[in-house]
Structures are given as structure tokens and as C-alpha cells.
Coordinates of C-alpha atoms and ligand atoms in Angstrom, one line a residue:
M1 CA 41.7 -21.7 -63.1
T2 CA 42.7 -21.6 -59.5
S3 CA 45.8 -19.9 -58.2
K4 CA 47.1 -19.8 -54.7
D5 CA 48.6 -16.9 -52.8
Q6 CA 51.8 -16.9 -50.7
H7 CA 49.9 -18.5 -47.8
N8 CA 48.3 -21.2 -50.0
R9 CA 44.9 -19.5 -50.1
I10 CA 42.7 -19.8 -53.2
L11 CA 40.6 -17.0 -54.6
R12 CA 37.0 -18.0 -53.9
D13 CA 35.1 -14.9 -53.1
L14 CA 34.7 -11.5 -54.6
R15 CA 33.2 -8.6 -52.7
I16 CA 32.1 -5.8 -55.0
S17 CA 31.6 -2.3 -53.6
V18 CA 29.2 -0.5 -56.0
T19 CA 29.3 2.9 -54.3
D20 CA 31.2 4.8 -51.6
R21 CA 28.1 6.8 -50.6
C22 CA 25.8 6.0 -47.8
N23 CA 22.6 7.3 -46.3
F24 CA 23.8 6.3 -42.8
R25 CA 26.8 7.7 -40.8
C26 CA 27.6 4.7 -38.5
R27 CA 30.0 5.8 -35.8
Y28 CA 32.3 2.8 -36.5
C29 CA 32.4 3.3 -40.3
M30 CA 31.6 6.8 -41.6
P31 CA 31.5 9.1 -38.5
E32 CA 29.7 12.3 -39.2
E33 CA 32.6 14.4 -38.0
I34 CA 34.6 13.2 -41.0
F35 CA 32.0 12.2 -43.5
G36 CA 30.0 15.4 -43.1
K37 CA 28.6 17.8 -45.7
D38 CA 32.0 18.7 -47.2
Y39 CA 33.3 15.1 -47.6
A40 CA 34.3 14.5 -51.2
F41 CA 32.7 11.3 -52.4
L42 CA 33.8 9.8 -55.7
P43 CA 32.4 11.6 -58.8
K44 CA 30.1 9.5 -60.9
E45 CA 32.6 8.9 -63.7
S46 CA 35.1 7.4 -61.3
V47 CA 32.7 4.7 -60.2
L48 CA 32.5 1.5 -62.2
T49 CA 29.4 1.2 -64.5
E50 CA 27.1 -1.8 -64.4
E51 CA 28.8 -3.0 -67.6
E52 CA 32.3 -2.7 -66.1
I53 CA 31.1 -4.5 -62.9
G54 CA 29.6 -7.3 -65.0
R55 CA 32.8 -7.7 -67.0
I56 CA 35.2 -7.7 -64.1
A57 CA 33.0 -10.1 -62.2
K58 CA 33.1 -12.5 -65.2
I59 CA 36.9 -12.3 -65.2
F60 CA 37.0 -13.1 -61.5
V61 CA 34.7 -16.0 -61.9
S62 CA 36.9 -17.3 -64.7
L63 CA 39.7 -17.2 -62.1
G64 CA 37.8 -19.3 -59.6
A65 CA 35.6 -16.9 -57.7
K66 CA 32.4 -18.7 -56.8
K67 CA 30.8 -16.4 -54.3
L68 CA 29.9 -12.8 -55.2
R69 CA 28.8 -10.3 -52.7
I70 CA 27.6 -6.8 -53.4
T71 CA 28.4 -4.2 -50.8
G72 CA 29.3 -0.5 -50.4
G73 CA 28.8 2.2 -49.0
E74 CA 25.1 1.5 -49.2
P75 CA 24.5 -0.5 -52.4
L76 CA 20.7 0.2 -52.4
L77 CA 21.5 3.8 -53.2
R78 CA 22.4 2.6 -56.7
K79 CA 19.3 2.7 -58.9
D80 CA 20.8 0.2 -61.4
L81 CA 21.4 -2.4 -58.6
P82 CA 18.9 -4.9 -60.1
N83 CA 20.7 -4.6 -63.5
I84 CA 24.0 -5.3 -61.8
I85 CA 22.6 -8.3 -60.1
E86 CA 21.1 -9.5 -63.3
R87 CA 24.5 -9.4 -64.9
L88 CA 26.1 -11.3 -62.1
S89 CA 23.3 -13.9 -62.2
T90 CA 24.3 -14.9 -65.8
L91 CA 27.8 -15.9 -64.5
D92 CA 28.8 -19.3 -63.3
A93 CA 28.9 -18.3 -59.6
E94 CA 27.3 -20.4 -56.9
D95 CA 26.2 -17.6 -54.7
I96 CA 25.1 -14.0 -55.1
S97 CA 24.6 -12.0 -51.9
L98 CA 24.2 -8.4 -50.8
T99 CA 25.2 -6.5 -47.6
T100 CA 22.9 -3.6 -46.9
N101 CA 21.8 -1.4 -44.0
G102 CA 18.3 -2.4 -44.9
S103 CA 16.7 1.0 -44.8
L104 CA 15.6 0.9 -48.5
L105 CA 15.2 -2.8 -48.7
S106 CA 11.4 -3.1 -48.3
R107 CA 10.8 -1.4 -51.6
M108 CA 13.6 -3.2 -53.5
A109 CA 13.5 -6.8 -52.1
V110 CA 11.3 -8.2 -54.8
S111 CA 13.2 -6.7 -57.8
L112 CA 16.5 -7.8 -56.3
R113 CA 15.2 -11.4 -55.9
Q114 CA 13.8 -11.3 -59.4
A115 CA 17.1 -10.1 -60.7
G116 CA 18.8 -13.3 -59.3
L117 CA 19.9 -12.3 -55.8
H118 CA 20.1 -15.3 -53.4
R119 CA 20.9 -13.9 -50.0
V120 CA 21.0 -10.7 -48.1
T121 CA 22.9 -9.7 -45.0
V122 CA 21.2 -6.8 -43.2
S123 CA 23.2 -4.7 -40.7
L124 CA 21.4 -3.7 -37.6
D125 CA 22.9 -2.7 -34.2
S126 CA 20.0 -2.3 -31.9
L127 CA 16.2 -2.7 -31.7
E128 CA 15.8 0.6 -29.7
D129 CA 15.4 3.8 -31.7
D130 CA 17.6 6.0 -29.5
M131 CA 20.5 3.6 -29.4
F132 CA 20.2 2.8 -33.1
L133 CA 20.1 6.5 -34.0
Q134 CA 23.2 7.1 -31.9
M135 CA 24.9 4.2 -33.8
N136 CA 23.9 5.4 -37.3
G137 CA 24.5 9.1 -37.0
G138 CA 20.8 10.0 -36.6
R139 CA 19.9 8.7 -40.0
S140 CA 17.3 6.0 -39.4
R141 CA 14.9 4.5 -36.9
V142 CA 14.7 0.7 -36.5
Q143 CA 11.3 0.0 -38.1
P144 CA 12.3 0.6 -41.7
V145 CA 15.1 -1.9 -41.3
L146 CA 12.9 -4.5 -39.7
D147 CA 10.4 -3.9 -42.6
G148 CA 13.2 -4.5 -45.0
I149 CA 14.2 -7.7 -43.3
D150 CA 10.5 -8.9 -43.5
A151 CA 10.2 -7.9 -47.1
A152 CA 13.4 -9.7 -48.0
A153 CA 12.3 -12.9 -46.3
E154 CA 8.9 -12.7 -48.0
A155 CA 10.5 -12.2 -51.4
G156 CA 12.3 -15.5 -50.9
L157 CA 15.8 -14.2 -50.0
Q158 CA 17.8 -15.9 -47.3
V159 CA 18.4 -13.4 -44.6
K160 CA 21.1 -13.0 -42.0
V161 CA 21.6 -10.0 -39.7
N162 CA 25.0 -8.5 -38.7
M163 CA 25.4 -6.5 -35.5
V164 CA 28.6 -4.6 -34.7
V165 CA 29.0 -4.3 -30.9
Q166 CA 30.9 -1.3 -29.6
K167 CA 31.7 -1.1 -25.9
G168 CA 29.7 1.6 -24.1
F169 CA 27.2 2.1 -26.9
N170 CA 25.1 -0.9 -27.8
E171 CA 26.1 -3.9 -25.6
D172 CA 22.7 -3.7 -23.9
A173 CA 21.1 -4.4 -27.3
V174 CA 22.8 -7.8 -27.6
V175 CA 20.4 -10.0 -25.7
P176 CA 17.2 -8.4 -27.1
M177 CA 18.6 -8.7 -30.6
V178 CA 19.5 -12.4 -30.0
D179 CA 16.0 -13.1 -28.7
Y180 CA 14.2 -11.2 -31.5
F181 CA 16.0 -12.8 -34.4
R182 CA 16.0 -16.4 -33.1
Q183 CA 12.3 -16.2 -32.7
R184 CA 12.0 -15.1 -36.4
G185 CA 14.4 -17.8 -37.7
H186 CA 17.1 -15.4 -38.9
I187 CA 20.7 -16.0 -38.0
L188 CA 22.2 -13.1 -36.1
R189 CA 26.0 -12.6 -36.3
M190 CA 27.9 -10.6 -33.8
V191 CA 30.8 -8.7 -35.4
E192 CA 33.7 -7.5 -33.3
Y193 CA 34.4 -3.8 -33.8
M194 CA 37.5 -3.6 -36.1
D195 CA 40.2 -1.1 -36.8
V196 CA 39.3 -0.7 -40.5
G197 CA 40.0 2.6 -42.2
N198 CA 41.5 5.7 -40.5
S199 CA 38.3 7.5 -39.4
N200 CA 36.6 5.7 -36.6
G201 CA 39.2 6.3 -33.8
W202 CA 39.4 2.6 -33.1
N203 CA 40.8 1.5 -29.8
R204 CA 41.0 -2.1 -28.6
E205 CA 39.2 -1.0 -25.4
H206 CA 36.1 -0.4 -27.5
V207 CA 36.0 -4.0 -28.8
V208 CA 33.5 -6.4 -27.1
S209 CA 35.2 -9.7 -27.6
K210 CA 33.5 -12.9 -28.7
Q211 CA 34.1 -14.4 -25.2
E212 CA 32.4 -11.4 -23.5
L213 CA 29.5 -11.8 -25.9
L214 CA 29.2 -15.5 -25.4
D215 CA 29.2 -15.0 -21.6
R216 CA 26.5 -12.3 -21.8
I217 CA 24.3 -14.3 -24.2
G218 CA 24.9 -17.6 -22.4
E219 CA 23.4 -16.2 -19.1
H220 CA 20.0 -15.9 -20.9
F221 CA 20.3 -18.5 -23.7
P222 CA 22.7 -21.4 -23.2
L223 CA 24.7 -22.1 -26.4
Q224 CA 26.4 -25.1 -28.0
P225 CA 29.2 -24.8 -30.6
V226 CA 28.3 -26.2 -34.1
A227 CA 30.8 -27.3 -36.8
P228 CA 31.4 -24.9 -39.7
N229 CA 29.2 -25.3 -42.8
Y230 CA 32.3 -25.3 -45.0
D231 CA 36.1 -24.9 -44.7
G232 CA 37.0 -21.2 -44.2
E233 CA 33.6 -20.1 -42.9
V234 CA 34.1 -16.6 -41.4
A235 CA 31.6 -16.9 -38.6
T236 CA 31.9 -19.4 -35.8
R237 CA 28.5 -21.0 -35.3
Y238 CA 26.6 -21.8 -32.1
Q239 CA 23.2 -23.3 -31.6
F240 CA 20.8 -22.5 -28.8
A241 CA 20.6 -25.4 -26.4
D242 CA 16.8 -25.3 -26.5
G243 CA 17.0 -26.1 -30.3
I244 CA 15.5 -22.7 -31.4
G245 CA 17.9 -21.1 -33.8
E246 CA 21.6 -20.4 -34.3
I247 CA 23.9 -17.4 -34.0
G248 CA 27.4 -16.6 -35.3
F249 CA 30.5 -14.6 -34.3
I250 CA 32.8 -12.8 -36.6
S251 CA 35.8 -12.3 -34.4
S252 CA 38.5 -10.8 -36.5
V253 CA 40.1 -9.1 -33.5
T254 CA 40.3 -11.9 -31.0
E255 CA 40.2 -14.9 -33.3
A256 CA 41.8 -13.9 -36.6
F257 CA 40.9 -16.1 -39.6
C258 CA 43.4 -14.9 -42.1
S259 CA 44.8 -18.4 -42.8
S260 CA 41.5 -19.2 -44.6
C261 CA 40.9 -15.8 -46.2
T262 CA 39.8 -16.4 -49.8
R263 CA 38.4 -13.0 -50.4
A264 CA 39.3 -10.4 -53.0
R265 CA 37.7 -6.9 -52.8
L266 CA 36.9 -4.5 -55.5
S267 CA 36.3 -0.9 -54.5
A268 CA 33.7 1.3 -56.1
E269 CA 36.3 3.0 -58.3
G270 CA 37.6 -0.4 -59.5
K271 CA 40.6 -1.0 -57.3
L272 CA 41.4 -4.5 -56.2
Y273 CA 42.3 -4.9 -52.6
T274 CA 43.5 -8.2 -51.2
C275 CA 42.8 -7.4 -47.6
L276 CA 40.3 -5.3 -45.7
F277 CA 43.1 -3.5 -44.1
A278 CA 45.2 -2.9 -47.1
T279 CA 46.9 0.4 -47.6
K280 CA 47.2 0.0 -51.4
G281 CA 44.8 -1.1 -54.1
H282 CA 45.5 -2.3 -57.6
D283 CA 43.8 -0.2 -60.3
L284 CA 41.6 -2.3 -62.5
R285 CA 39.5 0.5 -63.8
D286 CA 42.3 1.8 -66.0
W287 CA 42.6 -1.7 -67.4
L288 CA 38.9 -2.0 -68.1
R289 CA 38.9 1.4 -69.8
S290 CA 41.8 0.6 -72.0
D291 CA 41.9 -1.8 -74.9
R292 CA 43.2 -4.7 -72.9
S293 CA 41.5 -8.1 -73.3
D294 CA 39.8 -10.1 -70.6
E295 CA 42.7 -12.5 -70.7
Q296 CA 45.2 -9.7 -70.1
I297 CA 43.2 -8.4 -67.2
A298 CA 42.8 -12.0 -65.8
D299 CA 46.6 -12.4 -66.0
Y300 CA 47.1 -9.2 -64.1
I301 CA 44.7 -10.2 -61.3
Q302 CA 46.2 -13.6 -61.1
A303 CA 49.7 -12.1 -60.6
V304 CA 48.3 -9.9 -57.8
W305 CA 46.7 -12.8 -56.1
T306 CA 49.7 -15.0 -56.4
N307 CA 51.9 -12.4 -54.7
R308 CA 49.4 -11.8 -51.9
K309 CA 50.8 -12.2 -48.4
D310 CA 48.1 -10.3 -46.3
Q311 CA 47.3 -11.5 -42.8
Y312 CA 46.7 -8.2 -41.1
S313 CA 44.4 -9.5 -38.3
L314 CA 46.9 -12.3 -37.4
E315 CA 49.6 -9.7 -37.1
R316 CA 47.5 -7.0 -35.4
G317 CA 48.8 -6.3 -32.0
L318 CA 52.1 -8.2 -32.5
A319 CA 55.1 -6.0 -32.0
S320 CA 55.5 -6.1 -35.7
D321 CA 56.4 -3.5 -38.2
K322 CA 54.4 -5.3 -40.9
N323 CA 51.2 -3.4 -39.8
D324 CA 52.4 0.1 -40.3
P325 CA 50.3 2.2 -37.8
N326 CA 50.9 5.2 -40.0
G327 CA 49.9 3.4 -43.2
H328 CA 46.8 4.9 -44.7
K329 CA 44.3 2.1 -44.8
V330 CA 41.4 1.9 -47.2
E331 CA 38.1 3.0 -45.7
M332 CA 35.4 0.4 -45.0
S333 CA 32.9 2.5 -47.0
H334 CA 35.1 2.1 -50.1
I335 CA 35.4 -1.7 -50.0
G336 CA 32.5 -2.7 -47.8
G337 CA 33.5 -5.3 -45.3
Ligands
LIG1 N1 26.1 -0.3 -45.9 C1 26.0 -1.7 -45.9 C2 25.8 -2.2 -44.5 O1 26.0 -1.4 -43.6 O2 25.5 -3.3 -44.4 C3 27.2 -2.4 -46.5 C4 28.6 -1.8 -46.3 S1 29.1 -1.9 -44.6 C5 30.7 -1.2 -44.8 C6 29.4 -3.7 -44.5 C7 29.5 -4.2 -43.1 O3 30.7 -3.7 -42.4 C8 28.3 -3.8 -42.2 O4 27.8 -5.0 -41.7 C9 29.0 -3.0 -41.1 O5 28.3 -3.2 -39.9 C10 30.4 -3.5 -41.1 N2 31.3 -2.6 -40.5 C11 31.6 -1.3 -40.9 N3 32.5 -0.8 -40.1 C12 32.9 -1.7 -39.2 C13 33.9 -1.8 -38.2 N4 34.7 -0.8 -37.9 N5 34.1 -3.0 -37.5 C14 33.3 -4.0 -37.8 N6 32.4 -4.0 -38.8 C15 32.2 -2.9 -39.5
LIG2 FE1 26.9 3.1 -44.3 FE2 27.2 0.5 -43.9 FE3 29.1 2.1 -43.2 FE4 26.9 2.1 -41.8 S1 28.3 0.4 -42.0 S2 28.0 4.0 -42.6 S3 25.4 1.7 -43.3 S4 28.4 1.8 -45.3
LIG3 FE1 41.6 -11.5 -44.9 FE2 43.0 -9.3 -44.3 FE3 40.8 -10.0 -42.9 FE4 43.1 -11.4 -42.7 S1 42.8 -9.3 -42.1 S2 41.0 -12.2 -42.8 S3 43.8 -11.3 -44.8 S4 40.9 -9.4 -45.1

């Protein structure tokens, strides 16, 4: 069953946040000043169980979702993650992937692969310890993440690396990151710093645009654009002119891609969000914990999707009252990017 939203977009991807907790405090996501010792994370009983995640994913697949991505918070903090992936792998989805900060990946890569995971995206913002520690709130050096990436590749997982670039903090890491990962055959994607959530003090001046990144990288490694792999691919692709490797840009600030946004997002507490920048979620946990049937829940999700009008990034910066600057947006650590 495939339904279209108000801008004619189908539901093709489901991103499932399995926890709102994280062992990092990235400055652009969960800054320590806000997510410190006293921050109230969700109590265990509020978070969806592995059974509930399996059931809701099955319902989304019945509605047309083909790509399932696990995210968080830091999903590897959940001990039952291999069980969750095993449940997803029994569904009729084409692709099961995971986004992680990679710090715990070296010890879990094999079990995740065995459970049926296909691909992993590891977030890493620098190859230098000092800079990386500044980015992640002093929580991890670089080597454990590089070990995680190696372990994932060895376990047979496809690996991509995401790097958020924040002006004045890690721009100097761009060229070394590009060089390192192209030599190792992993696609690096540069992510523009976004105004997600309410905690990171986002300011357009802190964004390093795709064009600035292209110029910076192009001075060292000439690049050529490549056609997308499929319609609606989020990253725009470039090949290195010398034929060694490829990189991507996820430019939601300077080149919004809302018109092809086919993603639904499920928060750790079971709320359905139809946009990364949504101020309101639709509670599915109550439905899961009631005596409603899968069909009833599917009808509800379909109604939400059919009414969907979101295109926040396209409207960002327009003198528009559609993006209420005072609206309380969902935090990235709740729905996971
Ligand atoms: N903890 C995992 C990780 O870091 O990969 C998964 C969750 S994290 C919220 C998902 C992705 O969102 C990461 O690649 C992270 O770099 C990205 N992200 C978080 N805050 C962001 C922001 N303000 N702008 C752009 N990307 C952001
Ligand atoms: Fe944690 Fe990922 Fe957010 Fe960093 S980006 S604080 S690793 S959830
Ligand atoms: Fe999709 Fe919202 Fe991002 Fe636009 S801003 S691409 S609608 S999640």
C-alpha cells in the first residue's frame, strides 16, 4: 500500500530512534550545558521495547516503507540492539542500516551483521583528538571510532562516514578526513550544520555551506559531480577526478531537498514525526499498548502521512510564519537525524 502526502511524496523510509540517551555530548546535538548531569532522559518504561519496535516496523513496511534505519541517541547503548535488528531482518524491507557514533562499534559489529544489518553510517567530525574531544563534549578520542569503522568493514557491513562541519571548530579537519577515507574506500559525507532542536544555539553564520566545502576540498582534490544513485537520494555525489573514491554532501540548509523527502521518523518513546524539524509528534505508543489491531494502527499512520505538508528546510529563512521560531522543535537526540 502506498499513500502520498500533500506534496505527492510517498512513504519509503522509516528512521527508528531506539534511545534518547548518548555517551557523547556533541556540541551541535546534545551540548553538555543542557544535557548535563541533571537532564531527565526518558524512563525505561517510556521507551519502545524490542517487540514494539518490531511490530511498528512491520506496520510501516506494510504501508510501503522499504528502507529502515536505526538511530538515536546512541543506538549501541541498547543491549538488545542485535535482537531489534533481527526482528527487522524478518520483514520485507530492502535495506536495514544504522547510524552510530562508532565508539562501541568494534565490539558489536559482528553481532549486528549476523543479526541482519546491511549498512552502517558512522559519525566522525575530526581525525585529531583535541578537535574531536571539543566536538563531542570530551567523551571520546578518535581511535575507538576508527577501530569501529574497521571492525564494521571487516564484518562485511557497508560503511559510510558522516561529518558535521561547524564554522570555527572543525573546518580544518575537512581535507584530512577526505584524504583518509578516500584512501580506505569509504564514502565520506559532509553534513551542513542544521537548526534541529532548541539546544544547540544554531546560527546561520556557523554553517559551512556545501559551496565553501567544495571550494576547500577542490583545492586539494579536484571533484566531478556524479548522478544520484536513485531518485530522492539525500546526498549529492561527487567523484574525485583521479578516480580514487567518492564523497557526498548533505546540504539541507543551502540546498533543501524537501520535495523528495520520503522519510518518517519514530522517536524512542514511539512518537511519529513527519519532519526532522517538527514541533509535534503523533503518539503511536499508546496505540501499541492498547488493544488496537495492526490494521487500525496502519490506518492511523496512513492518515497522518496523507495529511503531511512538511517542508521546513525549503521554508527556512523565508519571511514565512510557517516556521514558527518560537515553536518547540523535537530534539535530534530524540529522533536521530
Ligand atoms: N548517535 C548517533 C550518531 O551520532 O551517529 C546517531 C544519532 S545522531 C542524532 C544522527 C546524525 O545526526 C549524526 O550523524 C549527527 O552528526 C547528526 N547531527 C546531529 N545534530 C546535528 C546538527 N545540528 N546538524 C547536522 N547534523 C546533526
Ligand atoms: Fe550523541 Fe549522535 Fe547526538 Fe553526538 S550526534 S550527541 S553521538 S546522538
Ligand atoms: Fe524532510 Fe523536513 Fe528535512 Fe524537508 S526539512 S527534508 S520535510 S525532514
